[in-house]
Coordinates of C-alpha atoms and ligand atoms in Angstrom, one line a residue:
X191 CA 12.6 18.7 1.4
X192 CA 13.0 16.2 4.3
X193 CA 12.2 16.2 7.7
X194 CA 15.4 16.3 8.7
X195 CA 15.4 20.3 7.6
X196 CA 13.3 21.9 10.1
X197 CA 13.3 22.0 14.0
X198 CA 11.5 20.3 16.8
X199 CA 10.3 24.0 18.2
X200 CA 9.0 24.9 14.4
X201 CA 6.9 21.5 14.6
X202 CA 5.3 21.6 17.9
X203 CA 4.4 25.4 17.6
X204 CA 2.5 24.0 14.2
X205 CA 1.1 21.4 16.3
X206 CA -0.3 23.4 18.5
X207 CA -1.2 26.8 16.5
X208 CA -3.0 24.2 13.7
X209 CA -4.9 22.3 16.5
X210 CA -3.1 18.7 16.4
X211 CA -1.4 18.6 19.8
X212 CA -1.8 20.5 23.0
X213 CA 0.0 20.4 26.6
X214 CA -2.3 18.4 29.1
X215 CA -4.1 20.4 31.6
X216 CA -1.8 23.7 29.7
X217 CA -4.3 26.3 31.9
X218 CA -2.6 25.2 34.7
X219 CA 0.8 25.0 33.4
X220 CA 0.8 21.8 32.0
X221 CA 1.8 18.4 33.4
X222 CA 5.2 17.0 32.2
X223 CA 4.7 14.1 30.0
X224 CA 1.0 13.9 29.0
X225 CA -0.2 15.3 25.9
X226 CA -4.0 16.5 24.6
X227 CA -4.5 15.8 20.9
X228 CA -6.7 18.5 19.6
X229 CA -9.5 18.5 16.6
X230 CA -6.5 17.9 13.7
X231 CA -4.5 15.5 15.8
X232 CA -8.0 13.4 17.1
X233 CA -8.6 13.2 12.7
X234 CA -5.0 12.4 11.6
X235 CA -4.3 9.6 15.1
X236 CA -7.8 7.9 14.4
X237 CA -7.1 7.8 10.8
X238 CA -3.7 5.6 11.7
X239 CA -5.7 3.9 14.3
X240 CA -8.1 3.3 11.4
X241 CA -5.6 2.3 8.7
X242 CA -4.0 -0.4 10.9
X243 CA -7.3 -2.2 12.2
X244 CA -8.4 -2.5 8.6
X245 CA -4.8 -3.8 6.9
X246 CA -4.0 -5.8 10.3
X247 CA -7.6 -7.3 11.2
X248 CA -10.0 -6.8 8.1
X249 CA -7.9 -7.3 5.5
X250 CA -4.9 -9.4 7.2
X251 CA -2.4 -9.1 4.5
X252 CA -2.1 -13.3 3.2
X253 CA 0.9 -15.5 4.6
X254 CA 4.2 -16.5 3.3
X255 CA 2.4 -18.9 1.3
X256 CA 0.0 -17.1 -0.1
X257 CA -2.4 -18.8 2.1
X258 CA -5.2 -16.5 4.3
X259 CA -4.5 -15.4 7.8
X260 CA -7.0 -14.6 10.9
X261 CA -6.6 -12.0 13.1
X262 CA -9.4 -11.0 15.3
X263 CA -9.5 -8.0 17.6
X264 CA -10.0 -7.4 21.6
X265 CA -10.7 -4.1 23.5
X266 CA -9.6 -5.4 27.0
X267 CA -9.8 -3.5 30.4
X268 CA -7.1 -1.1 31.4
X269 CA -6.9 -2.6 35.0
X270 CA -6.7 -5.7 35.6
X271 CA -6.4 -8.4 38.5
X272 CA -2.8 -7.0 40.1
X273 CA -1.6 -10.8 40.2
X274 CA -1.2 -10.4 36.1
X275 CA 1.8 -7.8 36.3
X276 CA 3.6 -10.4 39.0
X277 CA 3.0 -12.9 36.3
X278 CA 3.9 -10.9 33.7
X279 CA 7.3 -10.0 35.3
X280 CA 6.3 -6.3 35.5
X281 CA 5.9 -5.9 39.4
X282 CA 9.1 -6.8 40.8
X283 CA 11.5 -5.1 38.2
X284 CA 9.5 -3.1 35.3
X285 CA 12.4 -3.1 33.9
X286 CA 14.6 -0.4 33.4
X287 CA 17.7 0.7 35.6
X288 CA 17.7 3.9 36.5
X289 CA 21.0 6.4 37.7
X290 CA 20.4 9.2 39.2
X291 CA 22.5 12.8 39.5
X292 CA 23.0 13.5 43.5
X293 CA 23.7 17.2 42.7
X294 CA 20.7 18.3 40.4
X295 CA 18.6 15.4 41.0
X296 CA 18.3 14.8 37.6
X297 CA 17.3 10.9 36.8
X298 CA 18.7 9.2 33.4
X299 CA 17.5 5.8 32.1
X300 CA 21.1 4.0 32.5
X301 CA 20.4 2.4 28.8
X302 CA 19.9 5.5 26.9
X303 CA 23.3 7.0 28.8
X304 CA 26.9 6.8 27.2
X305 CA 30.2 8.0 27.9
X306 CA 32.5 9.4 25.7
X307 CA 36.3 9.4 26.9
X308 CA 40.1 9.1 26.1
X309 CA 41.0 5.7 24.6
X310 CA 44.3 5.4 27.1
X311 CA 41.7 5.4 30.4
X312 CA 42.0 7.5 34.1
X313 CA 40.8 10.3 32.5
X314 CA 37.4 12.0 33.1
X315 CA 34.3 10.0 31.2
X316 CA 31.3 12.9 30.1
X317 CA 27.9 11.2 30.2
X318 CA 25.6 12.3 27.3
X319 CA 22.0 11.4 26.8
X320 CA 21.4 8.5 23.6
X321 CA 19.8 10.4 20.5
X322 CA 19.9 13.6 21.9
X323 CA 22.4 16.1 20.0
X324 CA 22.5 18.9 22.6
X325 CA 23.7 16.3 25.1
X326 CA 26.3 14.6 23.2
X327 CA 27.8 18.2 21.8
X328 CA 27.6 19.5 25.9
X329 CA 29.7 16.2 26.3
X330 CA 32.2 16.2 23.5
X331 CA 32.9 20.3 23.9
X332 CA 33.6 19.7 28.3
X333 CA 36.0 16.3 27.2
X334 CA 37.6 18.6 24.3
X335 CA 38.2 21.4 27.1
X336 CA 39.1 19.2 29.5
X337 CA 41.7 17.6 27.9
X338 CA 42.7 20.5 26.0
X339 CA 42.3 19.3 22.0
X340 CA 40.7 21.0 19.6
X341 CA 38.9 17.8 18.4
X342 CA 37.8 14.5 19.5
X343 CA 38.6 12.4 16.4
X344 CA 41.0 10.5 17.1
X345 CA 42.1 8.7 20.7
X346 CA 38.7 9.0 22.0
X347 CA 35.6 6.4 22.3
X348 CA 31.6 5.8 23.4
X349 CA 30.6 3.3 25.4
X350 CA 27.0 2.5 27.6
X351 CA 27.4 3.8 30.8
X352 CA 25.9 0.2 32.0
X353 CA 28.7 -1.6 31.0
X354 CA 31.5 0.4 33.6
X355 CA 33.1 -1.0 36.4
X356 CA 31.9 0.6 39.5
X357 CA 35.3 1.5 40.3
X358 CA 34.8 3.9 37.4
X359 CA 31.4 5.8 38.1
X360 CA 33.5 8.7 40.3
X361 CA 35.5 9.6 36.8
X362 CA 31.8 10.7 35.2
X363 CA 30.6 13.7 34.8
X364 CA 26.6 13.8 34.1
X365 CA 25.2 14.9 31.4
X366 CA 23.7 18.1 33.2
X367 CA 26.8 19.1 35.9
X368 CA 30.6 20.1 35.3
X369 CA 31.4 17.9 38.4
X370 CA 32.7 14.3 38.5
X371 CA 30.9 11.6 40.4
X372 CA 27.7 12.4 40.6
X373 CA 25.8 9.6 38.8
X374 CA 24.5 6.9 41.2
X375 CA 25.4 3.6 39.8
X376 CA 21.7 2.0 37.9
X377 CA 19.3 1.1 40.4
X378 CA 16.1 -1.0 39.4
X379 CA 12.8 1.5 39.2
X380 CA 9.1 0.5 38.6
X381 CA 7.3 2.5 35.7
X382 CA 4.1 1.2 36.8
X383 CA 1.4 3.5 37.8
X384 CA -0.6 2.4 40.9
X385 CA -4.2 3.1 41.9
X386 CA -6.6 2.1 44.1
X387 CA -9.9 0.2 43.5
X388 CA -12.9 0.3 45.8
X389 CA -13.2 2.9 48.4
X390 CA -11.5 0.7 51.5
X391 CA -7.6 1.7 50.5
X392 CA -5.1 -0.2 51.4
X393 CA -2.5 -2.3 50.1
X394 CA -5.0 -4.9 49.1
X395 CA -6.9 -2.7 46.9
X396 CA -3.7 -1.6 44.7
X397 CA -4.1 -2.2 41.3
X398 CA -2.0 -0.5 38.2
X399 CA -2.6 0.9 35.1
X400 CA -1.3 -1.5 32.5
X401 CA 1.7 -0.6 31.1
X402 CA 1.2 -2.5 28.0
X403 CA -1.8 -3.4 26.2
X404 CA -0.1 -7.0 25.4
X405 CA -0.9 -8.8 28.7
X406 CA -5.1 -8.2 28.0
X407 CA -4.6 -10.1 25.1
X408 CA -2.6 -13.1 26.7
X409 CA -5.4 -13.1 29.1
X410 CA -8.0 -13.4 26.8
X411 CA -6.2 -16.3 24.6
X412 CA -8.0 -19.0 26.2
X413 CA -11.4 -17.4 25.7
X414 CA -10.8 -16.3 22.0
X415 CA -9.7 -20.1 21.5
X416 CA -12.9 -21.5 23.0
X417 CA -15.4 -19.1 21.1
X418 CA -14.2 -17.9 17.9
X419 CA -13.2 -21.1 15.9
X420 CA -9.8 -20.1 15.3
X421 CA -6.9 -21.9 14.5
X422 CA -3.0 -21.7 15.5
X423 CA -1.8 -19.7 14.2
X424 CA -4.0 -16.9 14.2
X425 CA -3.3 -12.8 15.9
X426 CA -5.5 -11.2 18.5
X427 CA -4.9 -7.3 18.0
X428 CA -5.5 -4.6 20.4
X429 CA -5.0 -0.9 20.2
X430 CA -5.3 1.1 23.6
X431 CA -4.0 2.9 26.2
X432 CA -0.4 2.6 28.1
X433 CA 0.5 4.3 30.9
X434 CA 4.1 4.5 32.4
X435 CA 5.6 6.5 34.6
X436 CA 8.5 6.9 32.6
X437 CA 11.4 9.0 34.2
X438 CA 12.5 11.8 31.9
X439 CA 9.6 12.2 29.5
X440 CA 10.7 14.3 26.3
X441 CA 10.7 15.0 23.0
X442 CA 7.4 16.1 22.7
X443 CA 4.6 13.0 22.6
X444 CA 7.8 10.1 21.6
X445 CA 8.3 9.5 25.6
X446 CA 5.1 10.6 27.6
X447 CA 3.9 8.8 30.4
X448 CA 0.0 8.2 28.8
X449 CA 0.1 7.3 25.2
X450 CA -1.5 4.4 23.2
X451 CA -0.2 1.4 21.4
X452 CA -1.3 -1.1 18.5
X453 CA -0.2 -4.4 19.0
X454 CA -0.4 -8.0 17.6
X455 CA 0.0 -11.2 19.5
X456 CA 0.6 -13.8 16.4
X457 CA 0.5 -17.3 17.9
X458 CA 2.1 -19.7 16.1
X459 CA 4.1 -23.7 16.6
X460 CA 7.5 -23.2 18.1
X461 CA 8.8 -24.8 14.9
X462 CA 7.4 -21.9 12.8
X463 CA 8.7 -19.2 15.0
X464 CA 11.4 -17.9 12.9
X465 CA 9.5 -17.7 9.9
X466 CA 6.7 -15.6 11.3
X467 CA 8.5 -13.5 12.7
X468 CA 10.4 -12.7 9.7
X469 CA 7.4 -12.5 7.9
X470 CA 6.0 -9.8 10.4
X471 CA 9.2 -7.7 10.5
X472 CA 8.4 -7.4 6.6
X473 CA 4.7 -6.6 6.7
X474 CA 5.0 -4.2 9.6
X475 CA 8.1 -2.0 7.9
X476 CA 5.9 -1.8 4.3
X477 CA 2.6 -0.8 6.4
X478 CA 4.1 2.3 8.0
X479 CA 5.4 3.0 4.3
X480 CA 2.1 2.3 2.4
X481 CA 1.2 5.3 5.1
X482 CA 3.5 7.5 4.0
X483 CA 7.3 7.2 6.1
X484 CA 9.9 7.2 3.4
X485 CA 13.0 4.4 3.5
X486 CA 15.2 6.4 3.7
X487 CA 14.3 7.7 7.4
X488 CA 13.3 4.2 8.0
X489 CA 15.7 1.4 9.3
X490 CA 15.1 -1.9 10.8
X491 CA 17.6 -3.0 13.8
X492 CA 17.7 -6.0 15.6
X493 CA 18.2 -5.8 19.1
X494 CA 21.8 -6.8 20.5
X495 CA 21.6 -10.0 22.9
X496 CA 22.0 -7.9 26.3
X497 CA 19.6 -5.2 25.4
X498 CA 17.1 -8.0 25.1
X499 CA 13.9 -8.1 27.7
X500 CA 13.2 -10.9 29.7
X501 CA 10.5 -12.6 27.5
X502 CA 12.7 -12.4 24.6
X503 CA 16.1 -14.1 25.5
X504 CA 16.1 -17.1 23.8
X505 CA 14.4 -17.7 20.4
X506 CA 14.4 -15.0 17.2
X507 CA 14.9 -11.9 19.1
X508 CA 13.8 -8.8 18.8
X509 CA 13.7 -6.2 15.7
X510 CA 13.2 -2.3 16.0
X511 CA 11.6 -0.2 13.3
X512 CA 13.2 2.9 13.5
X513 CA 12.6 6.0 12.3
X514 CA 15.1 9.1 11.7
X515 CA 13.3 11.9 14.3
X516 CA 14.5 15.4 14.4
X517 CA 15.7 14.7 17.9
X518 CA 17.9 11.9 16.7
X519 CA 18.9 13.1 13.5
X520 CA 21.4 11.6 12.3
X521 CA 20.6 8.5 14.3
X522 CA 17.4 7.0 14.7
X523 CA 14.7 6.0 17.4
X524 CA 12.2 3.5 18.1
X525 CA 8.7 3.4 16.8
X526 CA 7.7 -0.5 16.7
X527 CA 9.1 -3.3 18.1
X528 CA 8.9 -6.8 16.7
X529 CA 9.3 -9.4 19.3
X530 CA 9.6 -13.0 19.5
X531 CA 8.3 -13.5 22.9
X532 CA 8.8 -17.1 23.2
X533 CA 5.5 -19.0 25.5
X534 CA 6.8 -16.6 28.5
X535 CA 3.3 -15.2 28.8
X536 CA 1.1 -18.1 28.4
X537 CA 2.9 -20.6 30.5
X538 CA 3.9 -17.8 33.2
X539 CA -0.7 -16.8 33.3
X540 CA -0.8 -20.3 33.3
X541 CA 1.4 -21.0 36.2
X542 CA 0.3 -18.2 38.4
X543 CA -3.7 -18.8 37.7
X544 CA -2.8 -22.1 38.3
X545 CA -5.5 -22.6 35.2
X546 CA -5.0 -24.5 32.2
X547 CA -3.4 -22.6 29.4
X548 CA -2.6 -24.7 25.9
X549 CA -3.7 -25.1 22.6
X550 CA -5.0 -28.5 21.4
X551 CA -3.9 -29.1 17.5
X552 CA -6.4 -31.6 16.1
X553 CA -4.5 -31.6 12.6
X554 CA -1.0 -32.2 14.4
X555 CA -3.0 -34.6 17.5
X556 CA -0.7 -32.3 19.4
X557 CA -1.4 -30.1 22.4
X558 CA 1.0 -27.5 23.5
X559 CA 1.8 -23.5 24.6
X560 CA 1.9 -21.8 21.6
X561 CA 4.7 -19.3 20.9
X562 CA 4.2 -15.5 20.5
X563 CA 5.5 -12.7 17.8
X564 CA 4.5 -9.4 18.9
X565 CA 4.3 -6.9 16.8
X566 CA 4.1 -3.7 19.2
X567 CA 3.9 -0.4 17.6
X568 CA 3.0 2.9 18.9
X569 CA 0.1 5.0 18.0
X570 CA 1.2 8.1 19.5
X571 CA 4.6 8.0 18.4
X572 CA 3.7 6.6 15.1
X573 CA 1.6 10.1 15.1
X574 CA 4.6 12.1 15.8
X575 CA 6.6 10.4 12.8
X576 CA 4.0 10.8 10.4
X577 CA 3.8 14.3 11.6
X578 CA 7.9 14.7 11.2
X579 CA 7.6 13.2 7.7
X580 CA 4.9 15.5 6.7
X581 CA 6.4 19.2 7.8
X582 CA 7.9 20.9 4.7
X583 CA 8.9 23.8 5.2
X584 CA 8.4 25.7 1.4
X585 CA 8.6 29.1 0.2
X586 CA 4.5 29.2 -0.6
X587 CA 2.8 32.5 2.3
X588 CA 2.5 29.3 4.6
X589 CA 6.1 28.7 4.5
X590 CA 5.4 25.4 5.6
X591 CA 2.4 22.6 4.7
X592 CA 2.2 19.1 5.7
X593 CA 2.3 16.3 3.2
X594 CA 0.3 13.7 4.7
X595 CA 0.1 11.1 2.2
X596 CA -4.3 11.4 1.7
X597 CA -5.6 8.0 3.4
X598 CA -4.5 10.0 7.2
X599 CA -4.7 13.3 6.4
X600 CA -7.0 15.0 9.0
X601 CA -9.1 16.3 6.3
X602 CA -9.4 15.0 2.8
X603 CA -11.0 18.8 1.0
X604 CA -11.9 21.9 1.0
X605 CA -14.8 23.5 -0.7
X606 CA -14.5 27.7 -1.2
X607 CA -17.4 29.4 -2.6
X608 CA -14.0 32.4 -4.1
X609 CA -16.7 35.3 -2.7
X610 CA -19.6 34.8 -0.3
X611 CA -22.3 36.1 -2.9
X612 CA -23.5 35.9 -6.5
X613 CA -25.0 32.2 -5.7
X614 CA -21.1 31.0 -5.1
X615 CA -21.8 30.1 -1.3
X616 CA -24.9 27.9 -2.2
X617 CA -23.1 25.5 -5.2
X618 CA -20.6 25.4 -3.1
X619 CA -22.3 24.3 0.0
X620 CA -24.7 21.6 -2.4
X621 CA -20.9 20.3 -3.2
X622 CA -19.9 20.0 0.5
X623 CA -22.7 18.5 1.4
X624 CA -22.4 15.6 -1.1
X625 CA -19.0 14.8 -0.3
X626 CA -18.8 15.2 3.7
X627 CA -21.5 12.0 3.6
X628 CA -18.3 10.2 1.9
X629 CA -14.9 12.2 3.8
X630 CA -14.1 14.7 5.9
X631 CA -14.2 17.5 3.9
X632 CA -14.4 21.1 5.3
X633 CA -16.4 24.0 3.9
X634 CA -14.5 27.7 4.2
X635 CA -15.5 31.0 3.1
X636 CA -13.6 33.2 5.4
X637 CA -10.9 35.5 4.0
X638 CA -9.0 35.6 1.1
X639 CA -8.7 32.6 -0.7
X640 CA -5.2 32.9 -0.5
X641 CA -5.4 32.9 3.3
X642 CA -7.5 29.7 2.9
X643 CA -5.3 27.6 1.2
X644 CA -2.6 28.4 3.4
X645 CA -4.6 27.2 6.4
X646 CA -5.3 23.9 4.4
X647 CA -1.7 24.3 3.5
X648 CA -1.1 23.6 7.2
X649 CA -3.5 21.0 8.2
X650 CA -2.5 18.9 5.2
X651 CA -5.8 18.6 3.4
X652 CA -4.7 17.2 0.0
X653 CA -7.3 19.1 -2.3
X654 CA -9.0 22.0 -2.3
X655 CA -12.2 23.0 -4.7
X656 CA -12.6 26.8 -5.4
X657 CA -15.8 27.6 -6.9
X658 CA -15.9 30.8 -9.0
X659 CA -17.8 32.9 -11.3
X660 CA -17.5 30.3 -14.3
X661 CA -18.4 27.5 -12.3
X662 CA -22.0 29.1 -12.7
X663 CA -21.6 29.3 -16.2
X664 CA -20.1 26.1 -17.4
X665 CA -20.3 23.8 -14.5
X666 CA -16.4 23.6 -13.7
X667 CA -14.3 24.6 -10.7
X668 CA -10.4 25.0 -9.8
X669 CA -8.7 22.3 -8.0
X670 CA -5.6 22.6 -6.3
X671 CA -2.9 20.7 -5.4
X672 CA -1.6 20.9 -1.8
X673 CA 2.0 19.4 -3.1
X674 CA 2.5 21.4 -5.9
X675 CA 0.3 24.2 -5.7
X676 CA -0.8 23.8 -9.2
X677 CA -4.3 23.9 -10.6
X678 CA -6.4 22.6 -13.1
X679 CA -10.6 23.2 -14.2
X680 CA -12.5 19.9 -13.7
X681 CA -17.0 19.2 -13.6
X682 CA -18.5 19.7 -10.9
X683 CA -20.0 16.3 -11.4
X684 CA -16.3 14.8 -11.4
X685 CA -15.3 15.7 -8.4
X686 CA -16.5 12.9 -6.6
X687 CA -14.7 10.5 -8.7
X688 CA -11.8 12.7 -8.4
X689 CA -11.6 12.4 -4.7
X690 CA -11.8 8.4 -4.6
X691 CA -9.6 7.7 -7.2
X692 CA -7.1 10.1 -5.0
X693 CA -7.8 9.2 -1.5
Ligands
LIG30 P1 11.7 2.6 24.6 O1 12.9 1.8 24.5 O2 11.6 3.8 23.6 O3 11.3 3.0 26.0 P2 10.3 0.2 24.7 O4 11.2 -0.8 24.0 O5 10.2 0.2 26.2 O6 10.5 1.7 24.1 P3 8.0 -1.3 24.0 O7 7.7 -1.8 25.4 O8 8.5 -2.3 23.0 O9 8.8 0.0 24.1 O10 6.6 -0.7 23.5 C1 6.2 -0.8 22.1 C2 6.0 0.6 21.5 O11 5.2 1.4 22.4 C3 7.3 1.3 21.3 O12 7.9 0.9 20.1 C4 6.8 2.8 21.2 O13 6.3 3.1 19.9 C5 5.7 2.8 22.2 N1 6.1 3.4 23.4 C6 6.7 2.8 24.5 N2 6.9 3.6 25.5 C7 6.4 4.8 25.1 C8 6.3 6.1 25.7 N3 6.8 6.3 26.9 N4 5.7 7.1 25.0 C9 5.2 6.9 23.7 N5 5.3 5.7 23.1 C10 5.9 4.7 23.8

């Protein structure tokens, strides 16, 4: 079955009965927009943390060319000097109009709102939310009443709410009031958390938590030139923290205001722009495949010229990979962007520090600012999407498992002695022992074996190795398949083998 058969509520009551993803600070009624990711979620996050630091940075996949690439990796601080976000263009208009609803106080990003309205004009406009189905049914069913039709198919269109005359803002109703004219028109809103360093206070003390891990590594690019022997063009990768204060955080950990990104800064020649940055949009969409997303729930979009952000308004553009959420069934929403950011970065750091910031090519006897393609994906809502893809619901006593594909499923085994006696417990517990030196690989003896491999069922562990009452006798046990439930007698002394061939 796909994901696209089950709902949100079903997957975050797994996520949180299973142990992958809790509210933050839930005890004391939670905090809107941060997220704890319990035992299960820690596994199956580090384990796609894990799988992109070795195919991005340890095994860079080879160039257009065939030819090797470099990419080395940074861990830079979360807060940095506060001059970097001026530089950066973040203070002063990070970046995203707002509107607001004067009656329930409600506040939209004015990008992800639309209106949907009659094709002749003068009529009422109803604001729905982008990608969220409630919102856009709320809309369609008010217009419908409104202008008394039974349906909206023909005569009536959707357009962004940004692209209105002002003159119209007092025909739209918001997406959470029957009234007209409610909306503000966007306003400019700064998603930057601020914080104070030292104990003085003060304005001069205000620092922020980055809101990107990007700008550490554009910091850095001077001091990764000078001391590690690398040559344009070459990456610097970083995977860390992001904070933003985003305005209507939802749909579970997709929008929170903490989460953490992996990103690439590929620095290349102007000249060789456009074919890096094809050749990233490729790599990236088959990574999150060789992971387990399926093409179908995949698609790749490039970015229209005036949804663009300022680094990126002249050169290749940008590309989103998209994936097909529950929440945005039957559209799709954002999980990586590919960007070509141009030498904004450099030559802004380099303007502002008033230090030098270039790249001397010895081969080419030519010294310049080397361009950027960013390949910016997100680790927390690459989580969720892996998560989505993985819930099928099934007719098994689980009625659900999760398919991870093995290299990030939280746990890679279970070993069941079938009965806690008759010397089951301790073969079973020699087996563990072998193979949790290699995997993670749990040991379970509690409850009916049935009951067990419907827990396993749930967290997605791929295998499961039942020791029985032959497996004394002749040396063999069960295996089971988490996908198709069937199972088949293999030695003991195979199972190791088994494993790494499968994982
Ligand atoms: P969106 O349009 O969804 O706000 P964005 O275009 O602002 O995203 P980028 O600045 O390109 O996002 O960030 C790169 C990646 O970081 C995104 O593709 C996404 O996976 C992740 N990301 C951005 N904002 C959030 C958030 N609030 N919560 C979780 N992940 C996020």
């Amino acid at each position: 079955m796909t994901s696209t058969t089950f709902s949100m509520e079903e997957l975050v009551s797994l996520c949180k009965r299973r142990g992958f993803i809790f509210p933050a600070s839930e005890m004391y009624g939670g905090i809107n927009g941060f997220w704890d990711f319990g035992p299960m979620g820690t596994e199956l996050k580090n384990n796609i943390r894990d799988a992109w630091w070795h195919d991005m940075v340890h095994c860079t996949p080879d160039g257009p060319d065939g030819e090797p690439l470099s990419i080395v990796g940074l861990d830079s601080s979360i807060i940095q000097n506060p001059k970097v976000w001026e530089a950066s263009g973040h203070v002063g208009g990070f970046n995203d109009p707002m509107v607001d609803c004067r009656e329930t106080k409600s506040r939209y990003r004015a990008d992800h709102l639309h209106v949907i309205t009659n094709c002749e004009g003068g009529g009422r406009m109803y604001a729905f939310v982008d990608g969220d189905q409630e919102s856009y049914d709320r809309a369609s069913k008010l217009l419908a009443k409104y202008e008394k039709v039974d349906s909206l198919e023909e005569g009536y269109e959707t357009t962004l709410l940004v692209d209105l005359e002002s003159s119209d803002f007092e025909r739209v109703v918001g997406p959470d009031t029957k009234e007209v004219g409610t909306l503000t028109e966007p306003r400019q809103f700064n998603l930057m958390f601020d914080t104070t360093v030292g104990a003085t206070g003060g304005e001069d003390s205000k620092a922020y938590l980055r809101p990107e891990t990007a700008q550490g590594i554009f910091l850095n690019f001077m001091n990764v030139v000078d001391t590690m022997r690398v040559k344009v063009p070459f990456g610097i990768a970083q995977i860390g923290k992001a904070f933003r204060n985003e305005v209507t955080p939802r749909n579970f950990i997709f929008r929170s205001r903490e989460f953490e990104q992996m990103e690439i800064e590929w620095f290349c020649h102007e000249d060789e722009a456009k074919k890096w940055y094809e050749f990233w949009c490729d790599v990236r969409k088959n990574w999150w495949k060789s992971i387990g997303l399926t093409d179908e729930n995949l698609q790749m979009r490039q970015h229209e010229s005036d949804e663009l952000a300022h680094y990126a308004k002249e050169g290749c553009g940008t590309f989103d990979i998209e994936y097909k959420f529950p929440f945005t069934d039957p559209g799709f929403g954002e999980l990586e962007g590919v960007a070509h950011r141009g030498n904004y970065d450099l030559t802004r750091h380099g303007e502002f520090s008033g230090k030098k910031v270039d790249y001397f090519d010895q081969l080419k006897n030519e010294r310049y600012v080397p361009h950027v393609i960013e390949p910016s994906a997100g680790l927390s809502r690459g989580t969720l999407a892996l998560l989505c893809e993985a819930y099928t619901p099934d007719d098994r006593p689980s009625k659900v498992y999760m398919k991870f594909h093995p290299r990030i499923a939280p746990i890679k085994a279970a070993v069941f002695p079938l009965v806690a006696k008759d010397g089951m417990p301790e073969v079973a517990k020699k087996l563990h022992d072998a193979l949790k030196k290699r995997w993670v690989v749990q040991y379970d003896v509690k409850q009916s074996v049935g009951k067990r491999y419907a827990r396993m069922d749930e967290a997605g562990t791929p295998y499961c190795f039942t020791i029985d009452g032959d497996t004394l006798q002749d040396n063999t046990l069960t295996v089971r398949d988490r996908d198709t439930a069937g199972q088949e007698r293999i030695n003991i002394d195979q199972v190791e083998s088994f494993l790494s061939e499968k994982i």
